[in-house]
mmCIF file of C-alpha atoms in Angstrom:
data_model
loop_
_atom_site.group_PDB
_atom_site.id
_atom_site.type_symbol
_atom_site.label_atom_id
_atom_site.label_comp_id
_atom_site.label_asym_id
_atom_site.label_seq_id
_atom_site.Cartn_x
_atom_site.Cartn_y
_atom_site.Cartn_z
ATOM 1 C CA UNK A 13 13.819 13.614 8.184
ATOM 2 C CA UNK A 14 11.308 11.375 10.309
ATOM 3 C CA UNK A 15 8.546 9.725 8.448
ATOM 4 C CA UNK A 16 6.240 6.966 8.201
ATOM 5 C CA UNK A 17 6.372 4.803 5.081
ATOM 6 C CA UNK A 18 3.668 2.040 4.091
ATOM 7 C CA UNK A 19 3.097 -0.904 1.971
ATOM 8 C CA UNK A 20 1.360 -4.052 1.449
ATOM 9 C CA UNK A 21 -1.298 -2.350 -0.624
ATOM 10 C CA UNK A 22 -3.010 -4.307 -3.785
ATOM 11 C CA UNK A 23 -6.034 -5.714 -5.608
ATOM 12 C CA UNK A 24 -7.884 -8.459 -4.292
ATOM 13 C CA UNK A 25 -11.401 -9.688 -4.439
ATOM 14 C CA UNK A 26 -13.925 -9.672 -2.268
ATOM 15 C CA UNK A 27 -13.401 -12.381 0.250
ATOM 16 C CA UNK A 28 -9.198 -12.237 0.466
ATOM 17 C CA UNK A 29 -6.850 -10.881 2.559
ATOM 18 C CA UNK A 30 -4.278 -8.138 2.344
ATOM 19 C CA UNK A 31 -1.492 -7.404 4.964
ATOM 20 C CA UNK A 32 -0.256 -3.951 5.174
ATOM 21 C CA UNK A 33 3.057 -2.665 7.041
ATOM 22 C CA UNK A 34 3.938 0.534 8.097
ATOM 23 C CA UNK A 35 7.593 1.807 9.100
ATOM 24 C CA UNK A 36 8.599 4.650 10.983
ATOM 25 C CA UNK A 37 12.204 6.187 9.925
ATOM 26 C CA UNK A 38 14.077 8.735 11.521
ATOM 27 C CA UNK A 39 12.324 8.307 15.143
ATOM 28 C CA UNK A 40 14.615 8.075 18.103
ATOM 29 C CA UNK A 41 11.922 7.336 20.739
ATOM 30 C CA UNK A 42 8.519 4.661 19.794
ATOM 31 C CA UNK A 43 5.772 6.628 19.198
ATOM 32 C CA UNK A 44 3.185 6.245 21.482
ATOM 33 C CA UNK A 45 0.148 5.380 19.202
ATOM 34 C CA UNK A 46 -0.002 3.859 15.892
ATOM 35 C CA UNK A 47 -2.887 3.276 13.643
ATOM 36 C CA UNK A 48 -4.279 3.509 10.379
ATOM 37 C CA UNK A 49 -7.345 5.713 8.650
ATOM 38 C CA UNK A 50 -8.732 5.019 5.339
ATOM 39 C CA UNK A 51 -10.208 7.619 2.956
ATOM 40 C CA UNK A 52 -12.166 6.463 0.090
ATOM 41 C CA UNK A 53 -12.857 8.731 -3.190
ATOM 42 C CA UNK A 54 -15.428 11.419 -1.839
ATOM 43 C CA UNK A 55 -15.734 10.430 1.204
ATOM 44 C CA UNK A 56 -13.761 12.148 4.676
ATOM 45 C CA UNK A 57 -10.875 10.292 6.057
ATOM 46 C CA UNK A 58 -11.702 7.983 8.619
ATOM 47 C CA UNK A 59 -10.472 5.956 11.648
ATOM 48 C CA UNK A 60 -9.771 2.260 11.494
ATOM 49 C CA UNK A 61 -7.487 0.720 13.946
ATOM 50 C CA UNK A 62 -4.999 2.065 16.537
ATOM 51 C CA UNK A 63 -2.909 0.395 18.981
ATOM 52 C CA UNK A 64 -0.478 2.203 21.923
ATOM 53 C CA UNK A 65 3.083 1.574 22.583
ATOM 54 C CA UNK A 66 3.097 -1.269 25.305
ATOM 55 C CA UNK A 67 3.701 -0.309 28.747
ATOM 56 C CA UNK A 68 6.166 -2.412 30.875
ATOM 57 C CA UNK A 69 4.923 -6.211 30.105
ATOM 58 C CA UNK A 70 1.524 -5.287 29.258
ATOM 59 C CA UNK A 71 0.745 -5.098 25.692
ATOM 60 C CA UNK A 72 -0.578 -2.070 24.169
ATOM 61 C CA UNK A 73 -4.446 -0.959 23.804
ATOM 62 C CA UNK A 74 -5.890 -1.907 20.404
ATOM 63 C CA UNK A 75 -9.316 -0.327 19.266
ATOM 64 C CA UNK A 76 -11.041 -0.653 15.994
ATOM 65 C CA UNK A 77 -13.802 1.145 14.174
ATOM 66 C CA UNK A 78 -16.900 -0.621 14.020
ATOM 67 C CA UNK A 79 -17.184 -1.551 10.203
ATOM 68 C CA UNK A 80 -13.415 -3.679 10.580
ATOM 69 C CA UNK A 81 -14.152 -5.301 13.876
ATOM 70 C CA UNK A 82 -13.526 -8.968 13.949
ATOM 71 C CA UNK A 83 -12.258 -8.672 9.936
ATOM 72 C CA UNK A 84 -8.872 -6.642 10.425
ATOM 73 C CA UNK A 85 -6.197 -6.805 13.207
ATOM 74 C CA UNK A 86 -3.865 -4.393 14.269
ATOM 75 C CA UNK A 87 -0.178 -5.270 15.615
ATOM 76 C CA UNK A 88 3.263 -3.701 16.026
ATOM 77 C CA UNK A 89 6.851 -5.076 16.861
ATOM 78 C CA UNK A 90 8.070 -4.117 20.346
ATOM 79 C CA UNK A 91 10.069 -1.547 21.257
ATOM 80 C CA UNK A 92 10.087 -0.405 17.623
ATOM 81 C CA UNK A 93 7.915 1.667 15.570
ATOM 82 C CA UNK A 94 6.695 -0.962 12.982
ATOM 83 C CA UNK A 95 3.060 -1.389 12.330
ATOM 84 C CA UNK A 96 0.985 -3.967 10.596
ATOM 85 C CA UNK A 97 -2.538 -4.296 9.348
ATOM 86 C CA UNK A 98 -3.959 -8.038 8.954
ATOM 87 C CA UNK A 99 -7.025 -7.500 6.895
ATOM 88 C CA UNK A 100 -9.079 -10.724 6.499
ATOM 89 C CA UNK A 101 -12.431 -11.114 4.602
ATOM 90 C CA UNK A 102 -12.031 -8.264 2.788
ATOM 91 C CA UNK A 103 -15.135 -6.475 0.992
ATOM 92 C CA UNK A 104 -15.520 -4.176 -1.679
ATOM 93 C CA UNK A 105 -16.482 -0.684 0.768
ATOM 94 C CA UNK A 106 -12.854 -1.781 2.167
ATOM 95 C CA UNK A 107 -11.850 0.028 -0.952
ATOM 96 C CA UNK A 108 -9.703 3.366 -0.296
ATOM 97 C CA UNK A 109 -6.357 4.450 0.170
ATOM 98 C CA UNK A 110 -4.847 3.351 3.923
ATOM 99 C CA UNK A 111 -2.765 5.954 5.633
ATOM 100 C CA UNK A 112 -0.331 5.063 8.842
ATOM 101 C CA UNK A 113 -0.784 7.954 11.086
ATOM 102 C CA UNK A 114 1.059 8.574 14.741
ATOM 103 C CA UNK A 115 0.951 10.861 17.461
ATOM 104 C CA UNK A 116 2.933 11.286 21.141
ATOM 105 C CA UNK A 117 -0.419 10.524 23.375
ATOM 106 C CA UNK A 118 -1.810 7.532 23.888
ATOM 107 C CA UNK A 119 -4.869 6.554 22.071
ATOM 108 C CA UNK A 120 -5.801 4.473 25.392
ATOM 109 C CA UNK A 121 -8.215 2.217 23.251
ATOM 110 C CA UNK A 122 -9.845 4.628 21.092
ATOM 111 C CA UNK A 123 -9.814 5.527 17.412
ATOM 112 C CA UNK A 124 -8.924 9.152 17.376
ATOM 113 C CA UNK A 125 -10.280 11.310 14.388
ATOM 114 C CA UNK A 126 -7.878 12.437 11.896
ATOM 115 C CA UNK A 127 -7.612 15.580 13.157
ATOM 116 C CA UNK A 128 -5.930 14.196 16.323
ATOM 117 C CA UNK A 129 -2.794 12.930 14.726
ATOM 118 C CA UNK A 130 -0.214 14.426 13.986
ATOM 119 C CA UNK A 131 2.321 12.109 11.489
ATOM 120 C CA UNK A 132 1.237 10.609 8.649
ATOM 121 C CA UNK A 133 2.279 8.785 5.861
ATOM 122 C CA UNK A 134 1.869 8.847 2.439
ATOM 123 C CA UNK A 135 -0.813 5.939 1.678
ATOM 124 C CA UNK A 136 -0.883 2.530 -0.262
ATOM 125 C CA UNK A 137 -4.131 1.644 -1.943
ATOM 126 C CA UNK A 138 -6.456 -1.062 -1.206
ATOM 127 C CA UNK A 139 -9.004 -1.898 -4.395
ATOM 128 C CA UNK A 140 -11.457 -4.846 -3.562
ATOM 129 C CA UNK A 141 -13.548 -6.121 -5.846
ATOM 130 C CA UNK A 142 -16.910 -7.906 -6.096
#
């Protein structure tokens, strides 16, 4: 059965850096957009990095959420469908649990709601403290 499995999650305080990896298992074909969404206690899930499946030598379309931008970065291994989350700088509303999440349509540099994907995995969580 296809899935999507993460890791990479931990404590850290305010200030450090996590690096979280995502791998998809089971998947003949590389799914077209990665990304990860965060959901905090309380709070809705939300978007906070996606990047597309690169196309011939061009590499794929990133996009981040606002609140990550210049902090986090987004990458994947070519050709297969292994994501990673560089998350520098880290602060203490960075706190949640971080979900990998695919779908077969491009995101085309945008951060889809959650609604609009359709594979997700299971979460590791992210505690930051002050």
């Amino acid at each position: 059965q296809a899935e999507l499995v993460e890791s990479g999650g931990g404590s850290v305080q305010a200030g450090g850096s996590l690096r979280l990896s995502c791998e998809g298992f089971g998947y003949s074909y590389s799914l077209l957009c990665m990304g990860w969404f965060r959901q905090a206690p309380g709070k809705e899930r939300e978007g906070v990095a996606t990047i597309d499946r690169p196309v011939f030598d061009r590499p794929g379309m990133t996009a981040y959420a606002a609140s990550v931008r210049g902090r986090f970065t987004i990458s994947r291994e070519n050709g297969k469908n292994i994501l990673y989350l560089q998350m520098n700088s880290l602060k203490p509303e960075d706190s949640a649990m971080y979900y990998c999440a695919a779908r077969n349509l491009y995101c085309s540099g945008g951060v889809p709601g959650y609604d609009d994907m359709s594979i997700w995995g299971k979460g590791t969580l992210v505690t930051v403290s002050s």
